[in-house]
Short mmCIF file of N, CA, C and O and ligand atoms in Angstrom, two decimals:
data_model
loop_
_atom_site.label_atom_id
_atom_site.label_comp_id
_atom_site.label_asym_id
_atom_site.label_seq_id
_atom_site.Cartn_x
_atom_site.Cartn_y
_atom_site.Cartn_z
N UNK A 1 73.67 102.50 36.05
CA UNK A 1 74.38 101.52 36.90
C UNK A 1 75.54 102.20 37.65
O UNK A 1 75.75 101.92 38.83
N UNK A 2 76.26 103.12 36.93
CA UNK A 2 77.39 103.82 37.53
C UNK A 2 76.94 104.67 38.73
O UNK A 2 77.64 104.78 39.73
N UNK A 3 75.72 105.25 38.58
CA UNK A 3 75.16 106.08 39.64
C UNK A 3 74.97 105.26 40.93
O UNK A 3 75.33 105.68 42.03
N UNK A 4 74.43 104.04 40.76
CA UNK A 4 74.23 103.17 41.93
C UNK A 4 75.54 102.79 42.59
O UNK A 4 75.65 102.69 43.81
N UNK A 5 76.57 102.61 41.72
CA UNK A 5 77.88 102.23 42.26
C UNK A 5 78.43 103.35 43.17
O UNK A 5 78.94 103.10 44.25
N UNK A 6 78.26 104.60 42.70
CA UNK A 6 78.72 105.74 43.51
C UNK A 6 77.97 105.83 44.83
O UNK A 6 78.57 106.10 45.88
N UNK A 7 76.67 105.57 44.78
CA UNK A 7 75.86 105.61 46.01
C UNK A 7 76.35 104.53 46.97
O UNK A 7 76.53 104.76 48.18
N UNK A 8 76.64 103.35 46.43
CA UNK A 8 77.13 102.23 47.24
C UNK A 8 78.47 102.60 47.90
O UNK A 8 78.67 102.38 49.10
N UNK A 9 79.37 103.20 47.09
CA UNK A 9 80.68 103.61 47.63
C UNK A 9 80.49 104.64 48.75
O UNK A 9 81.10 104.55 49.82
N UNK A 10 79.57 105.60 48.53
CA UNK A 10 79.31 106.63 49.54
C UNK A 10 78.83 106.00 50.84
O UNK A 10 79.26 106.37 51.94
N UNK A 11 77.93 104.99 50.73
CA UNK A 11 77.42 104.31 51.94
C UNK A 11 78.55 103.60 52.67
O UNK A 11 78.69 103.70 53.90
N UNK A 12 79.41 102.90 51.90
CA UNK A 12 80.54 102.18 52.51
C UNK A 12 81.46 103.16 53.24
O UNK A 12 81.85 102.94 54.40
N UNK A 13 81.77 104.30 52.59
CA UNK A 13 82.64 105.31 53.20
C UNK A 13 82.02 105.83 54.49
O UNK A 13 82.69 105.96 55.52
N UNK A 14 80.71 106.10 54.47
CA UNK A 14 80.03 106.60 55.66
C UNK A 14 80.13 105.61 56.81
O UNK A 14 80.41 105.97 57.96
N UNK A 15 79.94 104.31 56.52
CA UNK A 15 80.06 103.27 57.55
C UNK A 15 81.46 103.24 58.15
O UNK A 15 81.62 103.13 59.37
N UNK A 16 82.46 103.35 57.25
CA UNK A 16 83.85 103.32 57.73
C UNK A 16 84.12 104.50 58.65
O UNK A 16 84.73 104.34 59.71
N UNK A 17 83.66 105.69 58.27
CA UNK A 17 83.88 106.89 59.09
C UNK A 17 83.20 106.74 60.45
O UNK A 17 83.76 107.05 61.49
N UNK A 18 81.96 106.24 60.43
CA UNK A 18 81.22 106.05 61.67
C UNK A 18 81.96 105.07 62.57
O UNK A 18 82.07 105.26 63.78
N UNK A 19 82.54 104.03 61.97
CA UNK A 19 83.28 103.01 62.72
C UNK A 19 84.48 103.59 63.42
O UNK A 19 84.66 103.39 64.63
N UNK A 20 85.30 104.39 62.72
CA UNK A 20 86.49 104.96 63.35
C UNK A 20 86.08 105.95 64.43
O UNK A 20 86.75 106.08 65.44
N UNK A 21 84.97 106.62 64.21
CA UNK A 21 84.46 107.56 65.22
C UNK A 21 84.20 106.86 66.52
O UNK A 21 84.60 107.31 67.59
N UNK A 22 83.55 105.70 66.47
CA UNK A 22 83.25 104.94 67.68
C UNK A 22 84.53 104.47 68.36
O UNK A 22 84.66 104.53 69.57
N UNK A 23 85.49 104.00 67.55
CA UNK A 23 86.72 103.45 68.11
C UNK A 23 87.49 104.50 68.89
O UNK A 23 88.19 104.18 69.83
N UNK A 24 87.33 105.77 68.50
CA UNK A 24 88.09 106.82 69.17
C UNK A 24 87.45 107.29 70.48
O UNK A 24 88.05 108.04 71.22
N UNK A 25 86.24 106.83 70.76
CA UNK A 25 85.57 107.28 71.99
C UNK A 25 86.33 106.83 73.23
O UNK A 25 86.86 105.73 73.27
N UNK A 26 86.37 107.71 74.25
CA UNK A 26 87.04 107.38 75.51
C UNK A 26 86.14 106.47 76.34
O UNK A 26 84.92 106.59 76.27
N UNK A 27 86.73 105.57 77.14
CA UNK A 27 85.90 104.79 78.05
C UNK A 27 85.17 105.71 79.03
O UNK A 27 85.73 106.73 79.46
N UNK A 28 83.93 105.35 79.37
CA UNK A 28 83.10 106.24 80.19
C UNK A 28 83.64 106.42 81.60
O UNK A 28 83.63 107.50 82.14
N UNK A 29 84.14 105.33 82.20
CA UNK A 29 84.61 105.47 83.58
C UNK A 29 86.13 105.51 83.64
O UNK A 29 86.80 104.49 83.57
N UNK A 30 86.66 106.71 83.74
CA UNK A 30 88.10 106.92 83.84
C UNK A 30 88.49 106.76 85.31
O UNK A 30 88.05 107.53 86.16
N UNK A 31 89.31 105.75 85.61
CA UNK A 31 89.63 105.45 87.01
C UNK A 31 90.97 106.07 87.44
O UNK A 31 91.54 105.67 88.44
N UNK A 32 91.48 107.05 86.70
CA UNK A 32 92.80 107.59 87.01
C UNK A 32 92.79 108.57 88.19
O UNK A 32 93.84 108.88 88.73
N UNK A 33 91.63 109.06 88.59
CA UNK A 33 91.59 110.06 89.66
C UNK A 33 92.12 109.49 90.97
O UNK A 33 91.88 108.33 91.30
N UNK A 34 92.86 110.36 91.73
CA UNK A 34 93.49 109.88 92.95
C UNK A 34 92.49 109.66 94.08
O UNK A 34 92.80 109.07 95.08
N UNK A 35 91.28 110.20 93.89
CA UNK A 35 90.29 110.06 94.96
C UNK A 35 89.45 108.79 94.81
O UNK A 35 88.51 108.57 95.55
N UNK A 36 89.81 107.94 93.83
CA UNK A 36 89.05 106.70 93.63
C UNK A 36 89.29 105.73 94.77
O UNK A 36 90.25 105.84 95.52
N UNK A 37 88.40 104.73 94.88
CA UNK A 37 88.60 103.68 95.87
C UNK A 37 87.77 103.94 97.11
O UNK A 37 87.21 105.02 97.26
N UNK A 38 87.69 102.93 97.98
CA UNK A 38 86.87 103.09 99.18
C UNK A 38 87.42 104.20 100.07
O UNK A 38 88.63 104.26 100.31
N UNK A 39 86.56 105.06 100.55
CA UNK A 39 86.98 106.18 101.38
C UNK A 39 86.66 105.90 102.84
O UNK A 39 85.57 105.44 103.17
N UNK A 40 87.63 106.18 103.72
CA UNK A 40 87.45 105.97 105.15
C UNK A 40 86.61 107.10 105.75
O UNK A 40 86.64 108.22 105.25
N UNK A 41 85.91 106.79 106.83
CA UNK A 41 85.24 107.82 107.61
C UNK A 41 85.72 107.63 109.04
O UNK A 41 85.39 106.65 109.69
N UNK A 42 86.55 108.56 109.51
CA UNK A 42 87.14 108.44 110.84
C UNK A 42 86.80 109.63 111.71
O UNK A 42 86.72 110.76 111.20
N UNK A 43 86.63 109.38 113.00
CA UNK A 43 86.53 110.49 113.95
C UNK A 43 87.98 110.92 114.25
O UNK A 43 88.92 110.19 113.95
N UNK A 44 88.14 112.09 114.87
CA UNK A 44 89.49 112.56 115.23
C UNK A 44 90.14 111.58 116.20
O UNK A 44 91.35 111.36 116.15
N UNK A 45 89.31 110.96 117.06
CA UNK A 45 89.82 109.97 118.01
C UNK A 45 90.40 108.76 117.27
O UNK A 45 91.47 108.26 117.60
N UNK A 46 89.68 108.29 116.24
CA UNK A 46 90.15 107.14 115.45
C UNK A 46 91.38 107.50 114.63
O UNK A 46 92.29 106.69 114.45
N UNK A 47 91.42 108.74 114.13
CA UNK A 47 92.56 109.20 113.32
C UNK A 47 93.87 109.09 114.10
O UNK A 47 94.93 108.82 113.53
N UNK A 48 93.77 109.28 115.43
CA UNK A 48 94.96 109.30 116.29
C UNK A 48 95.81 108.03 116.17
O UNK A 48 97.02 108.07 116.36
N UNK A 49 95.17 106.89 115.84
CA UNK A 49 95.97 105.66 115.76
C UNK A 49 96.73 105.56 114.42
O UNK A 49 97.62 104.72 114.29
N UNK A 50 96.41 106.41 113.48
CA UNK A 50 97.14 106.41 112.20
C UNK A 50 98.31 107.40 112.31
O UNK A 50 98.38 108.42 111.64
N UNK A 51 99.25 107.06 113.20
CA UNK A 51 100.31 108.00 113.55
C UNK A 51 101.65 107.71 112.87
O UNK A 51 102.64 108.38 113.12
N UNK A 52 101.68 106.68 112.02
CA UNK A 52 102.94 106.35 111.33
C UNK A 52 103.93 105.58 112.20
O UNK A 52 105.06 105.34 111.79
N UNK A 53 103.50 105.20 113.40
CA UNK A 53 104.39 104.46 114.32
C UNK A 53 104.00 102.97 114.36
O UNK A 53 102.85 102.63 114.10
N UNK A 54 104.95 102.12 114.72
CA UNK A 54 104.72 100.67 114.88
C UNK A 54 104.00 100.06 113.67
O UNK A 54 103.11 99.22 113.83
N UNK A 55 104.37 100.49 112.49
CA UNK A 55 103.78 99.92 111.29
C UNK A 55 102.41 100.50 110.90
O UNK A 55 101.82 100.08 109.91
N UNK A 56 101.91 101.45 111.70
CA UNK A 56 100.63 102.09 111.34
C UNK A 56 100.84 103.04 110.15
O UNK A 56 101.87 103.68 110.05
N UNK A 57 99.80 103.17 109.30
CA UNK A 57 99.92 104.19 108.25
C UNK A 57 99.93 105.59 108.89
O UNK A 57 99.46 105.76 110.01
N UNK A 58 100.49 106.57 108.17
CA UNK A 58 100.51 107.95 108.67
C UNK A 58 99.49 108.78 107.91
O UNK A 58 99.65 109.03 106.72
N UNK A 59 98.40 109.15 108.63
CA UNK A 59 97.34 109.97 108.03
C UNK A 59 97.29 111.33 108.71
O UNK A 59 97.47 111.42 109.93
N UNK A 60 97.01 112.36 107.93
CA UNK A 60 96.78 113.69 108.50
C UNK A 60 95.45 114.22 107.96
O UNK A 60 95.04 113.84 106.87
N UNK A 61 94.81 115.09 108.76
CA UNK A 61 93.55 115.69 108.30
C UNK A 61 93.73 117.19 108.12
O UNK A 61 94.36 117.86 108.95
N UNK A 62 93.21 117.70 107.00
CA UNK A 62 93.18 119.15 106.75
C UNK A 62 91.83 119.48 106.15
O UNK A 62 91.42 118.87 105.15
N UNK A 63 91.12 120.42 106.79
CA UNK A 63 89.77 120.81 106.34
C UNK A 63 88.85 119.60 106.19
O UNK A 63 88.07 119.51 105.22
N UNK A 64 88.96 118.65 107.10
CA UNK A 64 88.07 117.50 107.12
C UNK A 64 88.44 116.39 106.15
O UNK A 64 87.80 115.34 106.11
N UNK A 65 89.49 116.61 105.34
CA UNK A 65 89.92 115.59 104.37
C UNK A 65 91.13 114.86 104.95
O UNK A 65 92.03 115.48 105.52
N UNK A 66 91.14 113.52 104.82
CA UNK A 66 92.26 112.72 105.35
C UNK A 66 93.21 112.37 104.21
O UNK A 66 92.80 111.82 103.19
N UNK A 67 94.50 112.72 104.42
CA UNK A 67 95.53 112.43 103.43
C UNK A 67 96.48 111.37 103.98
O UNK A 67 96.79 111.37 105.18
N UNK A 68 96.97 110.51 103.10
CA UNK A 68 97.94 109.48 103.48
C UNK A 68 99.34 110.00 103.17
O UNK A 68 99.70 110.16 102.00
N UNK A 69 100.14 110.26 104.20
CA UNK A 69 101.50 110.75 104.00
C UNK A 69 102.54 109.64 104.24
O UNK A 69 103.74 109.91 104.32
N UNK A 70 102.06 108.38 104.35
CA UNK A 70 102.95 107.24 104.63
C UNK A 70 104.06 107.11 103.57
O UNK A 70 105.17 106.71 103.89
N UNK A 71 103.74 107.44 102.34
CA UNK A 71 104.71 107.26 101.25
C UNK A 71 105.69 108.41 101.11
O UNK A 71 106.58 108.37 100.26
N UNK A 72 105.54 109.44 101.92
CA UNK A 72 106.39 110.63 101.76
C UNK A 72 107.69 110.49 102.56
O UNK A 72 107.68 110.17 103.74
N UNK A 73 108.80 110.81 101.90
CA UNK A 73 110.10 110.76 102.57
C UNK A 73 110.23 111.89 103.59
O UNK A 73 111.10 111.87 104.45
N UNK A 74 109.31 112.87 103.52
CA UNK A 74 109.34 113.99 104.47
C UNK A 74 108.56 113.67 105.74
O UNK A 74 108.51 114.48 106.67
N UNK A 75 107.91 112.52 105.78
CA UNK A 75 107.07 112.14 106.92
C UNK A 75 107.51 110.79 107.50
O UNK A 75 106.67 109.97 107.88
N UNK A 76 108.82 110.58 107.64
CA UNK A 76 109.33 109.32 108.19
C UNK A 76 108.79 109.10 109.61
O UNK A 76 108.83 110.02 110.44
N UNK A 77 108.30 107.88 109.87
CA UNK A 77 107.72 107.52 111.18
C UNK A 77 106.60 108.48 111.60
O UNK A 77 106.36 108.70 112.79
N UNK A 78 105.93 109.08 110.63
CA UNK A 78 104.81 109.97 110.94
C UNK A 78 105.22 111.31 111.53
O UNK A 78 104.38 112.01 112.11
N UNK A 79 106.50 111.66 111.38
CA UNK A 79 106.98 112.94 111.93
C UNK A 79 107.45 113.86 110.81
O UNK A 79 108.09 113.40 109.85
N UNK A 80 107.14 115.15 110.93
CA UNK A 80 107.52 116.12 109.90
C UNK A 80 107.75 117.48 110.55
O UNK A 80 106.80 118.11 111.02
N UNK A 81 108.99 117.88 110.62
CA UNK A 81 109.35 119.20 111.17
C UNK A 81 108.69 119.48 112.52
O UNK A 81 108.19 120.58 112.77
N UNK A 82 108.71 118.46 113.37
CA UNK A 82 108.17 118.63 114.72
C UNK A 82 106.68 118.36 114.84
O UNK A 82 106.13 118.46 115.93
N UNK A 83 106.02 118.03 113.72
CA UNK A 83 104.58 117.72 113.77
C UNK A 83 104.36 116.23 113.53
O UNK A 83 105.13 115.59 112.81
N UNK A 84 103.30 115.70 114.15
CA UNK A 84 103.04 114.26 114.06
C UNK A 84 101.76 113.98 113.30
O UNK A 84 100.79 114.74 113.38
N UNK A 85 101.78 112.84 112.59
CA UNK A 85 100.57 112.36 111.90
C UNK A 85 99.56 111.87 112.94
O UNK A 85 99.86 111.80 114.13
N UNK A 86 98.36 111.57 112.47
CA UNK A 86 97.30 111.11 113.37
C UNK A 86 96.50 112.26 113.95
O UNK A 86 95.74 112.07 114.89
N UNK A 87 96.67 113.46 113.36
CA UNK A 87 95.98 114.64 113.89
C UNK A 87 95.37 115.49 112.78
O UNK A 87 95.75 115.37 111.62
N UNK A 88 94.51 116.42 113.21
CA UNK A 88 94.03 117.47 112.32
C UNK A 88 95.08 118.60 112.37
O UNK A 88 95.29 119.21 113.41
N UNK A 89 95.72 118.85 111.22
CA UNK A 89 96.78 119.86 111.19
C UNK A 89 96.38 121.07 110.32
O UNK A 89 97.24 121.77 109.77
N UNK A 90 95.08 121.31 110.24
CA UNK A 90 94.57 122.41 109.41
C UNK A 90 95.19 123.76 109.79
O UNK A 90 95.74 124.47 108.93
N UNK A 91 95.12 124.09 111.08
CA UNK A 91 95.61 125.40 111.53
C UNK A 91 97.11 125.52 111.28
O UNK A 91 97.60 126.56 110.84
N UNK A 92 97.83 124.43 111.56
CA UNK A 92 99.29 124.47 111.46
C UNK A 92 99.76 124.60 110.02
O UNK A 92 100.65 125.41 109.74
N UNK A 93 99.18 123.81 109.12
CA UNK A 93 99.67 123.87 107.73
C UNK A 93 99.35 125.25 107.12
O UNK A 93 100.13 125.79 106.34
N UNK A 94 98.22 125.82 107.54
CA UNK A 94 97.84 127.13 107.00
C UNK A 94 98.61 128.27 107.66
O UNK A 94 99.02 129.22 107.00
N UNK A 95 98.81 128.17 108.97
CA UNK A 95 99.40 129.29 109.70
C UNK A 95 100.89 129.21 109.92
O UNK A 95 101.55 130.25 110.05
N UNK A 96 101.46 127.99 109.98
CA UNK A 96 102.87 127.87 110.37
C UNK A 96 103.80 127.31 109.30
O UNK A 96 104.99 127.60 109.31
N UNK A 97 103.28 126.47 108.39
CA UNK A 97 104.19 125.85 107.41
C UNK A 97 104.58 126.86 106.34
O UNK A 97 103.80 127.77 106.03
N UNK A 98 105.79 126.71 105.76
CA UNK A 98 106.21 127.65 104.72
C UNK A 98 105.52 127.39 103.38
O UNK A 98 105.48 128.26 102.52
N UNK A 99 104.98 126.17 103.24
CA UNK A 99 104.43 125.81 101.92
C UNK A 99 102.93 125.98 101.79
O UNK A 99 102.42 126.12 100.69
N UNK A 100 102.18 125.95 102.91
CA UNK A 100 100.73 126.02 102.82
C UNK A 100 100.13 124.74 102.30
O UNK A 100 100.81 123.71 102.23
N UNK A 101 98.86 124.79 101.90
CA UNK A 101 98.13 123.57 101.56
C UNK A 101 98.47 123.01 100.16
O UNK A 101 98.03 121.91 99.82
N UNK A 102 99.26 123.74 99.38
CA UNK A 102 99.51 123.30 98.00
C UNK A 102 100.18 121.91 97.92
O UNK A 102 99.92 121.15 96.99
N UNK A 103 101.00 121.56 98.94
CA UNK A 103 101.69 120.27 98.93
C UNK A 103 100.71 119.08 99.05
O UNK A 103 101.05 117.96 98.69
N UNK A 104 99.52 119.36 99.56
CA UNK A 104 98.56 118.27 99.78
C UNK A 104 98.08 117.63 98.49
O UNK A 104 97.67 116.46 98.48
N UNK A 105 98.14 118.36 97.38
CA UNK A 105 97.67 117.80 96.11
C UNK A 105 98.54 116.61 95.67
O UNK A 105 98.13 115.82 94.83
N UNK A 106 99.74 116.49 96.26
CA UNK A 106 100.61 115.36 95.92
C UNK A 106 100.31 114.12 96.78
O UNK A 106 100.85 113.04 96.54
N UNK A 107 99.51 114.28 97.81
CA UNK A 107 99.23 113.17 98.74
C UNK A 107 97.89 112.50 98.41
O UNK A 107 96.91 113.18 98.12
N UNK A 108 97.82 111.16 98.49
CA UNK A 108 96.55 110.48 98.22
C UNK A 108 95.49 110.81 99.28
O UNK A 108 95.80 110.84 100.47
N UNK A 109 94.28 111.06 98.84
CA UNK A 109 93.15 111.26 99.75
C UNK A 109 92.60 109.88 100.10
O UNK A 109 92.34 109.07 99.21
N UNK A 110 92.44 109.60 101.41
CA UNK A 110 91.94 108.28 101.80
C UNK A 110 90.60 108.33 102.51
O UNK A 110 89.98 107.31 102.78
N UNK A 111 90.13 109.53 102.84
CA UNK A 111 88.84 109.59 103.51
C UNK A 111 88.52 110.97 104.05
O UNK A 111 89.12 111.96 103.64
N UNK A 112 87.55 110.98 105.00
CA UNK A 112 87.15 112.26 105.59
C UNK A 112 86.86 112.09 107.08
O UNK A 112 86.59 110.97 107.55
N UNK A 113 86.90 113.22 107.77
CA UNK A 113 86.63 113.22 109.21
C UNK A 113 85.12 113.30 109.44
O UNK A 113 84.43 114.09 108.78
N UNK A 114 84.64 112.47 110.34
CA UNK A 114 83.23 112.52 110.73
C UNK A 114 83.15 112.80 112.25
O UNK A 114 84.13 112.62 112.96
N UNK A 115 81.98 113.23 112.67
CA UNK A 115 81.77 113.56 114.10
C UNK A 115 81.87 112.33 114.98
O UNK A 115 81.39 111.28 114.61
C1 LIG B 1 106.83 124.80 110.37
C2 LIG B 1 106.38 123.67 109.91
C3 LIG B 1 106.74 123.07 108.59
C4 LIG B 1 107.86 123.16 107.82
C5 LIG B 1 109.12 123.97 108.12
C6 LIG B 1 107.65 122.35 106.62
C7 LIG B 1 108.55 122.21 105.61
C8 LIG B 1 108.36 121.43 104.50
C9 LIG B 1 109.30 121.31 103.40
C10 LIG B 1 110.64 122.05 103.29
C11 LIG B 1 108.77 120.45 102.52
C12 LIG B 1 109.39 120.00 101.21
C13 LIG B 1 109.21 121.07 100.18
C14 LIG B 1 107.89 121.07 99.57
O1 LIG B 1 107.40 119.98 99.26
O2 LIG B 1 107.31 122.15 99.38
C15 LIG B 1 107.50 120.01 103.02
C16 LIG B 1 106.65 119.13 102.41
C17 LIG B 1 105.42 118.76 102.88
N1 LIG B 1 104.83 119.19 104.04
FE1 LIG B 1 105.61 120.48 105.36
N2 LIG B 1 106.42 121.77 106.71
C18 LIG B 1 105.83 122.20 107.88
C19 LIG B 1 104.60 121.85 108.35
C20 LIG B 1 103.74 121.00 107.74
C21 LIG B 1 102.44 120.59 108.24
C22 LIG B 1 101.81 121.07 109.55
C23 LIG B 1 101.92 119.72 107.34
C24 LIG B 1 100.62 118.93 107.37
C25 LIG B 1 99.45 119.36 107.54
C26 LIG B 1 102.88 119.55 106.26
C27 LIG B 1 102.70 118.74 105.17
C28 LIG B 1 103.62 118.56 104.15
C29 LIG B 1 103.41 117.69 103.03
C30 LIG B 1 102.19 116.80 102.78
C31 LIG B 1 104.55 117.80 102.23
C32 LIG B 1 104.81 117.09 100.91
C33 LIG B 1 105.66 115.88 101.14
C34 LIG B 1 106.05 115.18 99.85
O3 LIG B 1 105.89 115.73 98.77
O4 LIG B 1 106.52 114.03 99.97
N3 LIG B 1 103.96 120.35 106.53
N4 LIG B 1 107.28 120.62 104.25
#
């Protein structure tokens, strides 16, 4: 009888362990990534209206990716060190800015440039 009791306890312990294992699993769809959400597809012509002026959002494009700089204190009214939002600034950020493309990782991605 004692032998059966030990087997029963072992089964109960196994169930408990399996239960905590499941509870620790991460949810499958982690929505924390900044690239989540509907992505815009804009031509360069359409991008031009996202200039940060008259209440428009301020978007810039680099390597075909559109970033939203509206929330940046460095891009007030869509202007930054003589450059304006609403354009593809790939050449400028790579060739002329002191910081290069590394600052872009702080900006939300909102879409991509299409033909
Ligand atoms: C000669 C031209 C430029 C100068 C002197 C300049 C200077 C700066 C400085 C001093 C900062 C703040 C320090 C930092 O975050 O590293 C900054 C931030 C930034 N710059 Fe420029 N920049 C220039 C051109 C550009 C261009 C062409 C772009 C866009 C393609 C750009 C995009 C940004 C972004 C996205 C930030 C981060 C803003 C934030 O974190 O709120 N910059 N820039």
